[in-house]
Tab-separated table of C-alpha atoms in Angstrom:
chain	number	residue	atom	x	y	z
A	8	MET	CA	-4.490	-12.274	24.640
A	9	PRO	CA	-1.190	-12.222	26.290
A	10	ALA	CA	2.050	-10.574	24.784
A	11	HIS	CA	4.147	-13.358	22.167
A	12	THR	CA	7.731	-14.930	22.690
A	13	PHE	CA	9.392	-15.250	20.376
A	14	ALA	CA	10.761	-19.480	19.781
A	15	ALA	CA	13.795	-18.211	18.673
A	16	ALA	CA	15.468	-13.898	19.324
A	17	PRO	CA	15.039	-11.888	15.912
A	18	LYS	CA	17.818	-12.140	13.735
A	19	PRO	CA	19.682	-8.774	11.859
A	20	TYR	CA	18.845	-8.704	7.854
A	21	THR	CA	21.145	-7.810	4.484
A	22	VAL	CA	19.645	-7.060	2.293
A	23	ASP	CA	22.042	-8.457	-1.475
A	24	TRP	CA	20.629	-9.325	-5.084
A	25	ALA	CA	24.129	-7.983	-6.481
A	26	ALA	CA	24.460	-11.497	-8.432
A	27	GLN	CA	21.338	-11.228	-9.549
A	28	VAL	CA	21.724	-7.754	-11.579
A	29	ASP	CA	23.487	-9.066	-14.501
A	30	GLU	CA	20.848	-11.305	-15.251
A	31	LEU	CA	17.818	-8.347	-14.722
A	32	HIS	CA	20.526	-6.110	-17.293
A	33	LYS	CA	20.805	-8.533	-19.975
A	34	ARG	CA	17.119	-9.446	-19.582
A	35	LEU	CA	16.082	-5.134	-20.417
A	36	ASP	CA	19.024	-5.300	-22.665
A	37	ASN	CA	17.844	-8.141	-24.649
A	38	ALA	CA	13.701	-7.644	-24.468
A	39	ARG	CA	11.421	-8.316	-27.221
A	40	TRP	CA	8.843	-5.347	-28.036
A	41	PRO	CA	6.383	-5.086	-30.060
A	42	ALA	CA	6.590	-3.989	-33.429
A	43	GLN	CA	4.496	-1.119	-32.792
A	44	GLU	CA	1.556	-0.120	-30.358
A	45	VAL	CA	-0.331	-2.393	-28.981
A	46	VAL	CA	-3.557	-0.056	-29.219
A	47	PRO	CA	-3.587	2.627	-32.075
A	48	LEU	CA	-2.841	6.022	-30.224
A	49	ASP	CA	-5.417	7.543	-32.067
A	50	VAL	CA	-8.568	7.859	-29.931
A	51	SER	CA	-10.925	10.808	-29.992
A	52	GLU	CA	-10.638	13.525	-27.996
A	53	THR	CA	-13.336	12.053	-25.709
A	54	ASP	CA	-11.996	8.591	-24.927
A	55	HIS	CA	-8.613	9.762	-24.237
A	56	ASN	CA	-10.327	12.251	-20.973
A	57	ASN	CA	-11.923	9.259	-20.063
A	58	ALA	CA	-9.462	6.995	-19.508
A	59	PHE	CA	-8.704	5.919	-15.896
A	60	GLY	CA	-4.595	6.496	-15.011
A	61	LEU	CA	-2.841	5.196	-18.110
A	62	GLY	CA	-5.488	4.399	-19.967
A	63	ALA	CA	-5.212	0.980	-21.978
A	64	GLY	CA	-1.560	0.652	-20.653
A	65	PRO	CA	1.440	2.329	-20.857
A	66	GLU	CA	2.614	3.264	-24.376
A	67	LEU	CA	5.872	1.739	-26.087
A	68	THR	CA	7.552	4.544	-25.763
A	69	LEU	CA	7.280	5.059	-22.436
A	70	MET	CA	7.850	2.133	-21.162
A	71	LYS	CA	10.731	1.686	-23.416
A	72	GLU	CA	12.049	5.060	-21.127
A	73	LEU	CA	11.715	3.581	-17.719
A	74	ALA	CA	12.789	0.057	-18.941
A	75	GLN	CA	16.111	2.020	-19.612
A	76	GLY	CA	16.202	3.632	-16.479
A	77	TRP	CA	15.630	0.505	-14.572
A	78	ARG	CA	18.969	-0.243	-17.002
A	79	ASP	CA	20.781	2.590	-15.276
A	80	PHE	CA	19.396	2.240	-11.775
A	81	ASP	CA	22.298	2.030	-9.286
A	82	GLN	CA	21.018	-1.469	-7.863
A	83	GLY	CA	24.369	-0.566	-5.160
A	84	ALA	CA	23.403	2.293	-4.169
A	85	VAL	CA	19.851	0.967	-3.400
A	86	GLN	CA	21.118	-1.833	-1.120
A	87	GLU	CA	23.364	0.276	0.655
A	88	ARG	CA	20.094	2.837	1.332
A	89	LEU	CA	18.038	-0.400	2.100
A	90	ASN	CA	20.730	-1.720	3.886
A	91	SER	CA	21.464	1.822	6.164
A	92	PHE	CA	17.879	0.489	7.743
A	93	ASN	CA	18.014	-1.439	11.183
A	94	ASN	CA	16.463	-4.486	9.049
A	95	TRP	CA	15.401	-7.792	10.893
A	96	THR	CA	13.817	-11.120	10.336
A	97	VAL	CA	11.659	-13.928	12.761
A	98	GLU	CA	9.568	-16.602	13.079
A	99	ILE	CA	6.652	-16.477	13.905
A	100	GLU	CA	3.739	-19.382	13.093
A	101	ASP	CA	6.425	-21.348	11.018
A	102	LEU	CA	6.846	-18.186	8.848
A	103	SER	CA	10.262	-16.010	8.021
A	104	ILE	CA	9.061	-12.229	8.957
A	105	HIS	CA	10.998	-9.843	7.267
A	106	PHE	CA	10.613	-6.127	9.784
A	107	LEU	CA	12.424	-2.967	10.220
A	108	HIS	CA	12.366	-1.391	13.468
A	109	HIS	CA	13.165	2.138	14.697
A	110	ARG	CA	13.431	2.770	18.106
A	111	SER	CA	13.096	6.824	19.628
A	112	THR	CA	15.837	7.957	21.860
A	113	ARG	CA	12.741	9.888	22.937
A	114	ALA	CA	11.194	9.645	26.407
A	115	GLY	CA	7.035	8.324	26.028
A	116	ALA	CA	7.752	7.566	22.090
A	117	ILE	CA	4.596	5.266	21.423
A	118	PRO	CA	4.960	2.595	19.222
A	119	LEU	CA	3.542	2.432	15.833
A	120	VAL	CA	3.334	-0.980	12.949
A	121	LEU	CA	2.888	1.026	9.731
A	122	CYS	CA	1.391	-2.122	7.361
A	123	HIS	CA	1.957	-1.447	3.651
A	124	GLY	CA	-0.374	-2.878	0.672
A	125	TRP	CA	0.155	-3.541	-3.272
A	126	PRO	CA	2.104	-2.671	-5.370
A	127	GLY	CA	4.315	-1.147	-2.690
A	128	GLY	CA	6.112	-3.076	0.405
A	129	PHE	CA	8.145	-1.755	3.826
A	130	HIS	CA	9.944	1.121	1.614
A	131	GLU	CA	7.134	2.763	0.837
A	132	PHE	CA	7.925	4.167	4.357
A	133	LEU	CA	11.448	5.109	4.198
A	134	PRO	CA	10.767	8.807	3.930
A	135	VAL	CA	8.795	8.741	7.123
A	136	ILE	CA	10.986	6.328	9.758
A	137	GLU	CA	13.232	9.797	10.914
A	138	LEU	CA	10.878	12.230	11.030
A	139	LEU	CA	8.421	9.632	12.902
A	140	THR	CA	11.369	9.081	15.532
A	141	GLU	CA	13.612	11.596	15.770
A	142	PRO	CA	10.586	14.368	15.111
A	143	ASP	CA	12.393	17.712	14.230
A	144	SER	CA	10.580	19.258	17.258
A	145	ALA	CA	11.438	18.238	20.977
A	146	ASP	CA	7.233	18.995	21.989
A	147	ALA	CA	6.292	16.219	19.179
A	148	GLN	CA	4.997	12.896	20.341
A	149	ALA	CA	8.010	10.807	18.594
A	150	PHE	CA	7.353	6.659	17.876
A	151	HIS	CA	8.797	3.909	17.998
A	152	VAL	CA	8.599	2.557	14.262
A	153	VAL	CA	8.625	-1.424	12.742
A	154	VAL	CA	6.965	-1.730	9.239
A	155	PRO	CA	7.227	-5.087	8.513
A	156	SER	CA	6.593	-6.949	4.946
A	157	GLN	CA	3.298	-8.281	4.902
A	158	PRO	CA	3.701	-12.814	4.380
A	159	GLY	CA	4.509	-13.447	0.683
A	160	PHE	CA	5.888	-9.634	-0.181
A	161	ALA	CA	9.988	-9.135	-0.510
A	162	PHE	CA	11.477	-10.664	2.178
A	163	SER	CA	9.216	-11.909	3.904
A	164	SER	CA	8.271	-15.819	3.370
A	165	PRO	CA	4.833	-16.503	2.064
A	166	PRO	CA	2.221	-18.392	3.693
A	167	LYS	CA	1.743	-22.363	3.243
A	168	THR	CA	-1.617	-22.549	3.306
A	169	ALA	CA	-4.557	-20.941	1.092
A	170	LYS	CA	-6.662	-20.526	4.278
A	171	TRP	CA	-4.778	-17.680	4.961
A	172	GLY	CA	-6.511	-14.141	5.464
A	173	MET	CA	-5.888	-11.016	6.037
A	174	GLU	CA	-6.685	-11.827	10.371
A	175	ASP	CA	-3.709	-14.559	9.860
A	176	THR	CA	-1.411	-11.313	9.257
A	177	ALA	CA	-2.654	-9.581	11.642
A	178	ARG	CA	-2.068	-12.377	13.650
A	179	VAL	CA	0.957	-12.193	12.727
A	180	PHE	CA	2.119	-9.304	13.686
A	181	ASP	CA	0.589	-8.421	16.646
A	182	LYS	CA	2.317	-11.405	17.739
A	183	LEU	CA	5.292	-9.630	15.923
A	184	MET	CA	4.595	-6.067	18.528
A	185	THR	CA	4.003	-8.177	21.442
A	186	GLY	CA	7.249	-10.176	20.630
A	187	LEU	CA	9.645	-7.041	20.681
A	188	GLY	CA	8.071	-6.007	23.969
A	189	TYR	CA	4.934	-2.847	22.820
A	190	ASP	CA	2.079	-4.832	24.669
A	191	LYS	CA	0.534	-1.597	23.632
A	192	TYR	CA	0.542	0.005	19.909
A	193	VAL	CA	-0.977	2.103	17.347
A	194	ALA	CA	-1.251	0.727	14.085
A	195	GLN	CA	-1.573	2.585	10.660
A	196	GLY	CA	-2.412	0.769	7.331
A	197	GLY	CA	-3.146	2.048	3.443
A	198	ASP	CA	-3.904	-0.239	0.928
A	199	TRP	CA	-4.268	-3.715	1.571
A	200	GLY	CA	-2.631	-2.488	4.751
A	201	SER	CA	-5.652	-0.530	5.727
A	202	ILE	CA	-7.032	-3.983	6.585
A	203	THR	CA	-4.626	-5.463	8.078
A	204	ALA	CA	-4.257	-2.139	10.542
A	205	ARG	CA	-8.425	-2.895	11.093
A	206	CYS	CA	-8.070	-6.511	11.630
A	207	MET	CA	-5.264	-5.258	14.079
A	208	GLY	CA	-7.663	-2.606	15.504
A	209	ALA	CA	-11.132	-4.555	15.740
A	210	LEU	CA	-9.227	-8.472	16.889
A	211	HIS	CA	-6.529	-7.326	18.876
A	212	GLN	CA	-8.022	-4.394	20.814
A	213	ASP	CA	-6.192	-5.844	23.800
A	214	HIS	CA	-2.423	-4.710	22.499
A	215	CYS	CA	-3.971	-2.534	20.176
A	216	MET	CA	-5.193	1.283	21.063
A	217	GLY	CA	-5.931	2.563	17.774
A	218	VAL	CA	-5.835	2.706	14.374
A	219	HIS	CA	-5.036	4.783	11.012
A	220	LEU	CA	-5.890	4.860	7.746
A	221	ASN	CA	-5.092	6.506	4.532
A	222	PHE	CA	-7.983	4.291	2.942
A	223	CYS	CA	-11.244	3.592	3.708
A	224	PRO	CA	-13.720	2.766	1.276
A	225	VAL	CA	-17.495	3.243	2.605
A	226	PRO	CA	-20.137	1.032	0.004
A	227	PRO	CA	-23.489	3.097	-0.151
A	228	PRO	CA	-25.416	2.362	3.145
A	229	PHE	CA	-28.796	-0.341	2.479
A	230	PRO	CA	-30.577	0.284	0.298
A	231	LEU	CA	-28.021	2.468	-2.096
A	232	ASN	CA	-25.735	-0.661	-2.387
A	233	GLN	CA	-28.158	-2.027	-4.580
A	234	PHE	CA	-27.794	-0.260	-7.483
A	235	ASN	CA	-25.286	0.215	-9.932
A	236	PRO	CA	-22.756	2.205	-8.723
A	237	ARG	CA	-22.578	4.564	-12.237
A	238	THR	CA	-26.538	4.878	-12.286
A	239	LEU	CA	-26.244	6.156	-8.549
A	240	LEU	CA	-23.446	8.343	-9.399
A	241	ASN	CA	-25.981	9.652	-12.605
A	242	TRP	CA	-28.819	9.857	-10.821
A	243	MET	CA	-28.323	11.063	-7.202
A	244	PRO	CA	-29.424	15.555	-6.408
A	245	ARG	CA	-26.854	17.430	-6.160
A	246	LEU	CA	-28.693	17.935	-2.664
A	247	ILE	CA	-26.987	14.616	-1.299
A	248	LEU	CA	-24.000	14.448	-3.426
A	249	PRO	CA	-22.635	18.162	-3.665
A	250	ASP	CA	-20.125	18.622	-6.848
A	251	ALA	CA	-17.408	18.482	-4.388
A	252	GLN	CA	-17.537	15.192	-3.383
A	253	ARG	CA	-19.313	14.249	-6.816
A	254	ALA	CA	-15.799	14.455	-8.211
A	255	LYS	CA	-14.339	12.246	-5.465
A	256	VAL	CA	-17.086	9.460	-6.231
A	257	GLU	CA	-16.371	10.204	-10.091
A	258	ARG	CA	-12.642	8.995	-9.374
A	259	GLY	CA	-13.826	5.608	-7.585
A	260	VAL	CA	-16.664	4.731	-9.798
A	261	ALA	CA	-13.807	5.139	-13.094
A	262	TYR	CA	-11.307	2.905	-11.201
A	263	LEU	CA	-14.267	0.341	-10.915
A	264	GLU	CA	-14.964	0.563	-14.694
A	265	LYS	CA	-12.631	1.203	-15.918
A	266	GLY	CA	-8.749	0.753	-13.580
A	267	SER	CA	-9.492	-2.373	-12.671
A	268	ALA	CA	-8.878	-6.144	-14.327
A	269	TYR	CA	-5.901	-6.448	-12.582
A	270	TYR	CA	-7.617	-6.337	-9.545
A	271	VAL	CA	-10.348	-8.894	-10.848
A	272	MET	CA	-6.887	-10.836	-12.036
A	273	GLN	CA	-5.414	-10.862	-9.599
A	274	GLN	CA	-8.243	-12.679	-7.132
A	275	LEU	CA	-9.150	-14.794	-9.241
A	276	THR	CA	-6.751	-16.172	-11.831
A	277	PRO	CA	-3.330	-15.411	-9.552
A	278	ARG	CA	-1.193	-18.301	-10.927
A	279	THR	CA	-1.733	-16.993	-14.695
A	280	PRO	CA	0.425	-13.362	-14.656
A	281	ALA	CA	2.330	-15.076	-11.978
A	282	TYR	CA	4.390	-17.188	-14.344
A	283	GLY	CA	4.957	-13.823	-17.213
A	284	LEU	CA	4.932	-11.605	-14.612
A	285	ASN	CA	8.069	-13.700	-12.730
A	286	ASP	CA	9.309	-14.125	-15.697
A	287	SER	CA	9.551	-10.841	-17.793
A	288	PRO	CA	11.375	-7.879	-16.520
A	289	ILE	CA	9.298	-5.630	-19.254
A	290	GLY	CA	5.997	-7.297	-17.908
A	291	LEU	CA	6.724	-6.867	-14.426
A	292	LEU	CA	7.185	-2.611	-15.108
A	293	ALA	CA	3.719	-2.387	-17.655
A	294	TRP	CA	1.808	-4.559	-14.582
A	295	ILE	CA	3.108	-2.194	-11.168
A	296	GLY	CA	4.108	0.935	-13.950
A	297	GLU	CA	1.106	1.217	-14.771
A	298	LYS	CA	-0.191	2.092	-11.191
A	299	MET	CA	2.416	3.707	-10.037
A	300	VAL	CA	3.318	6.166	-13.041
A	301	PRO	CA	-0.060	8.790	-13.313
A	302	GLY	CA	0.924	9.069	-9.392
A	303	ILE	CA	4.581	9.943	-10.282
A	304	GLU	CA	3.716	12.637	-13.122
A	305	ASP	CA	1.323	13.964	-10.793
A	306	ALA	CA	3.716	13.991	-8.110
A	307	ALA	CA	6.225	15.689	-10.299
A	308	LYS	CA	4.212	18.885	-10.634
A	309	HIS	CA	6.079	19.536	-7.131
A	310	PRO	CA	9.847	19.531	-6.406
A	311	ASN	CA	11.865	17.532	-5.461
A	312	PRO	CA	8.604	14.643	-5.445
A	313	THR	CA	9.846	11.616	-3.405
A	314	LEU	CA	7.088	9.571	-5.508
A	315	ASN	CA	9.692	9.290	-8.330
A	316	ARG	CA	10.594	7.157	-11.481
A	317	GLU	CA	14.064	6.021	-8.661
A	318	ALA	CA	10.696	4.770	-6.469
A	319	LEU	CA	9.417	2.617	-9.032
A	320	TYR	CA	12.559	0.962	-10.016
A	321	LEU	CA	13.120	0.329	-6.327
A	322	THR	CA	9.408	-1.242	-6.292
A	323	LEU	CA	10.816	-3.147	-8.961
A	324	SER	CA	13.690	-4.452	-8.285
A	325	LEU	CA	12.820	-5.399	-4.658
A	326	TYR	CA	9.441	-7.369	-6.591
A	327	TRP	CA	11.891	-8.947	-9.221
A	328	PHE	CA	14.846	-9.690	-7.016
A	329	THR	CA	12.842	-11.775	-4.413
A	330	GLY	CA	10.721	-13.260	-6.732
A	331	SER	CA	7.572	-12.460	-4.830
A	332	ILE	CA	5.338	-10.870	-7.658
A	333	GLY	CA	3.124	-13.806	-7.895
A	334	SER	CA	2.847	-14.251	-3.267
A	335	SER	CA	1.863	-10.637	-3.485
A	336	PHE	CA	-1.375	-11.508	-5.646
A	337	LEU	CA	-2.167	-13.837	-2.421
A	338	PRO	CA	-4.173	-10.785	-0.210
A	339	TYR	CA	-6.708	-10.789	-3.025
A	340	ALA	CA	-6.610	-14.236	-4.050
A	341	LEU	CA	-6.944	-15.279	-0.457
A	342	ASN	CA	-9.703	-13.106	0.787
A	343	PRO	CA	-13.329	-11.862	0.394
A	344	HIS	CA	-13.654	-8.611	-1.173
A	345	PHE	CA	-12.564	-5.810	0.481
A	346	THR	CA	-16.908	-5.464	1.322
A	347	THR	CA	-16.624	-8.342	3.869
A	348	PHE	CA	-13.861	-6.479	6.061
A	349	LEU	CA	-15.761	-2.616	5.636
A	350	THR	CA	-19.211	-3.804	5.974
A	351	SER	CA	-19.182	-6.849	8.666
A	352	PRO	CA	-19.458	-5.990	12.331
A	353	LYS	CA	-16.496	-7.661	13.163
A	354	TYR	CA	-13.983	-5.450	12.081
A	355	HIS	CA	-15.494	-2.324	13.352
A	356	LEU	CA	-13.755	-0.171	14.450
A	357	PRO	CA	-13.598	0.608	18.177
A	358	ASN	CA	-10.821	3.938	17.713
A	359	PHE	CA	-9.474	4.618	14.264
A	360	ALA	CA	-8.489	7.867	12.759
A	361	LEU	CA	-8.826	8.757	8.603
A	362	SER	CA	-6.465	10.614	6.602
A	363	SER	CA	-8.191	11.870	3.442
A	364	PHE	CA	-5.761	12.500	0.300
A	365	PRO	CA	-7.324	13.707	-2.839
A	366	ASN	CA	-5.957	11.739	-5.449
A	367	GLU	CA	-6.945	8.363	-3.833
A	368	LEU	CA	-8.919	6.328	-5.211
A	369	PHE	CA	-11.754	6.646	-2.881
A	370	CYS	CA	-12.768	9.486	-0.383
A	371	PRO	CA	-15.583	9.038	1.731
A	372	THR	CA	-16.532	11.965	4.087
A	373	PRO	CA	-16.352	11.602	7.857
A	374	ARG	CA	-20.275	10.374	8.132
A	375	ASP	CA	-19.074	7.377	5.218
A	376	ALA	CA	-16.190	6.899	7.358
A	377	GLY	CA	-18.817	6.563	10.167
A	378	ARG	CA	-20.090	3.546	9.255
A	379	SER	CA	-16.627	1.625	9.960
A	380	GLY	CA	-16.191	2.503	13.509
A	381	VAL	CA	-16.124	5.198	15.357
A	382	LEU	CA	-14.556	7.509	14.096
A	383	ARG	CA	-12.670	10.436	16.468
A	384	TRP	CA	-10.355	12.296	14.098
A	385	PHE	CA	-9.885	12.982	9.942
A	386	LYS	CA	-8.537	15.352	7.720
A	387	GLU	CA	-8.318	16.180	4.494
A	388	ALA	CA	-4.721	16.750	2.511
A	389	ASP	CA	-4.328	19.056	0.013
A	390	ASP	CA	-2.448	17.006	-2.428
A	391	GLY	CA	-0.869	13.561	-2.424
A	392	GLY	CA	-2.270	9.657	-3.354
A	393	HIS	CA	-2.940	6.245	-3.132
A	394	PHE	CA	1.016	6.774	-1.788
A	395	ALA	CA	1.057	9.025	0.816
A	396	ALA	CA	3.903	7.957	3.104
A	397	LEU	CA	5.957	8.295	0.098
A	398	GLU	CA	4.303	11.123	-1.189
A	399	LYS	CA	4.048	13.757	1.211
A	400	PRO	CA	6.641	12.144	4.049
A	401	GLN	CA	6.059	16.047	6.343
A	402	VAL	CA	2.282	15.692	6.003
A	403	PHE	CA	2.084	11.620	6.639
A	404	SER	CA	4.244	12.313	9.563
A	405	GLU	CA	2.014	14.901	11.016
A	406	HIS	CA	-1.377	13.393	10.603
A	407	VAL	CA	-0.411	10.048	12.034
A	408	ARG	CA	1.033	12.602	15.092
A	409	GLU	CA	-2.143	14.242	15.260
A	410	ALA	CA	-4.656	11.020	14.667
A	411	VAL	CA	-2.505	8.791	17.609
A	412	ALA	CA	-2.859	11.577	19.813
A	413	ALA	CA	-6.918	12.253	18.826
A	414	LEU	CA	-7.006	7.993	19.737
A	415	LEU	CA	-5.548	7.839	22.626
A	416	SER	CA	-6.950	10.603	24.430
A	417	ALA	CA	-10.092	8.984	23.292
A	418	LYS	CA	-8.866	6.111	25.444
């Protein structure tokens, strides 16, 4: 496929939601809180230990504390920070696509597109942009970094048809990269961004030289995939599934059983939660906070965490001020389940690398991950989880650098 030519050149974009801040503050100040905990707190120790994430959801005391934190969040400072990066928009296939674009000053820099998922956004990658474009070591590989907002997220317009799939997003991102002059590039992604990157690597091999993932759930092979995951886990002998890997599989099974209610709603009835979350900042806080708070609490055990409450408030602000929470459900609503992308030969990756972060929802072994494609590089991090670039920017950047070296040496 030939390189894309933009119908009109990209335009600089300025983040400005100052006019909406007062209304948000009024809504937070006038929140209608429940009179008591929705679910009483006298659960058994067994129930507490068996809960996933925040269990039945964030407790009332925590919610009020987070709401006050968002109310006090310095919106002017965060706008200034976002505008310190190179924001652009460009028209591609009747969509306005927002993206960050930072070119390295280093000779031999490699074009790299970073693809986000849900409930994140382009801002997840802010801590790694300088690490990737201008590394401290003169010998370290540098990158020209492009960070697009998925269609329907933040400042990118949503797709105008219910027939939009991740292949379409991948095609648009491929056009973005080649339109910027990057005929050859590497794609990186986690969460739904891993599916975007996977589609780029599998369907646009003429431009995408390789793919680095930090999220790669892999279903069991046949005939094991015919069994209920819990049954399979309980009966799998330790000779086949050692304790260390069993604990990782347990986390994935617990997520499926107890932590994926949002997934079902965003996939099957996305309009229903969208109305309430678009209208209520408290609802939005609970919906997204449920997903981010456990990681924030884990990150707080280490000094100077970059995944913190401020990162939660920034995420909330981006969804609130852009009114994009409903359209951010479209990857769930308009696409088949992850399994299709993971098992269909159409999406088999010819050249990919995988970083495994221990607190991720699914952590396959290299052998299992190899069923997704030709795995050239695999590395386990000591810490971190679903928001890898935000949680562990230094580790994430080092992994990307090592992975890309392995991917390109295999070409």
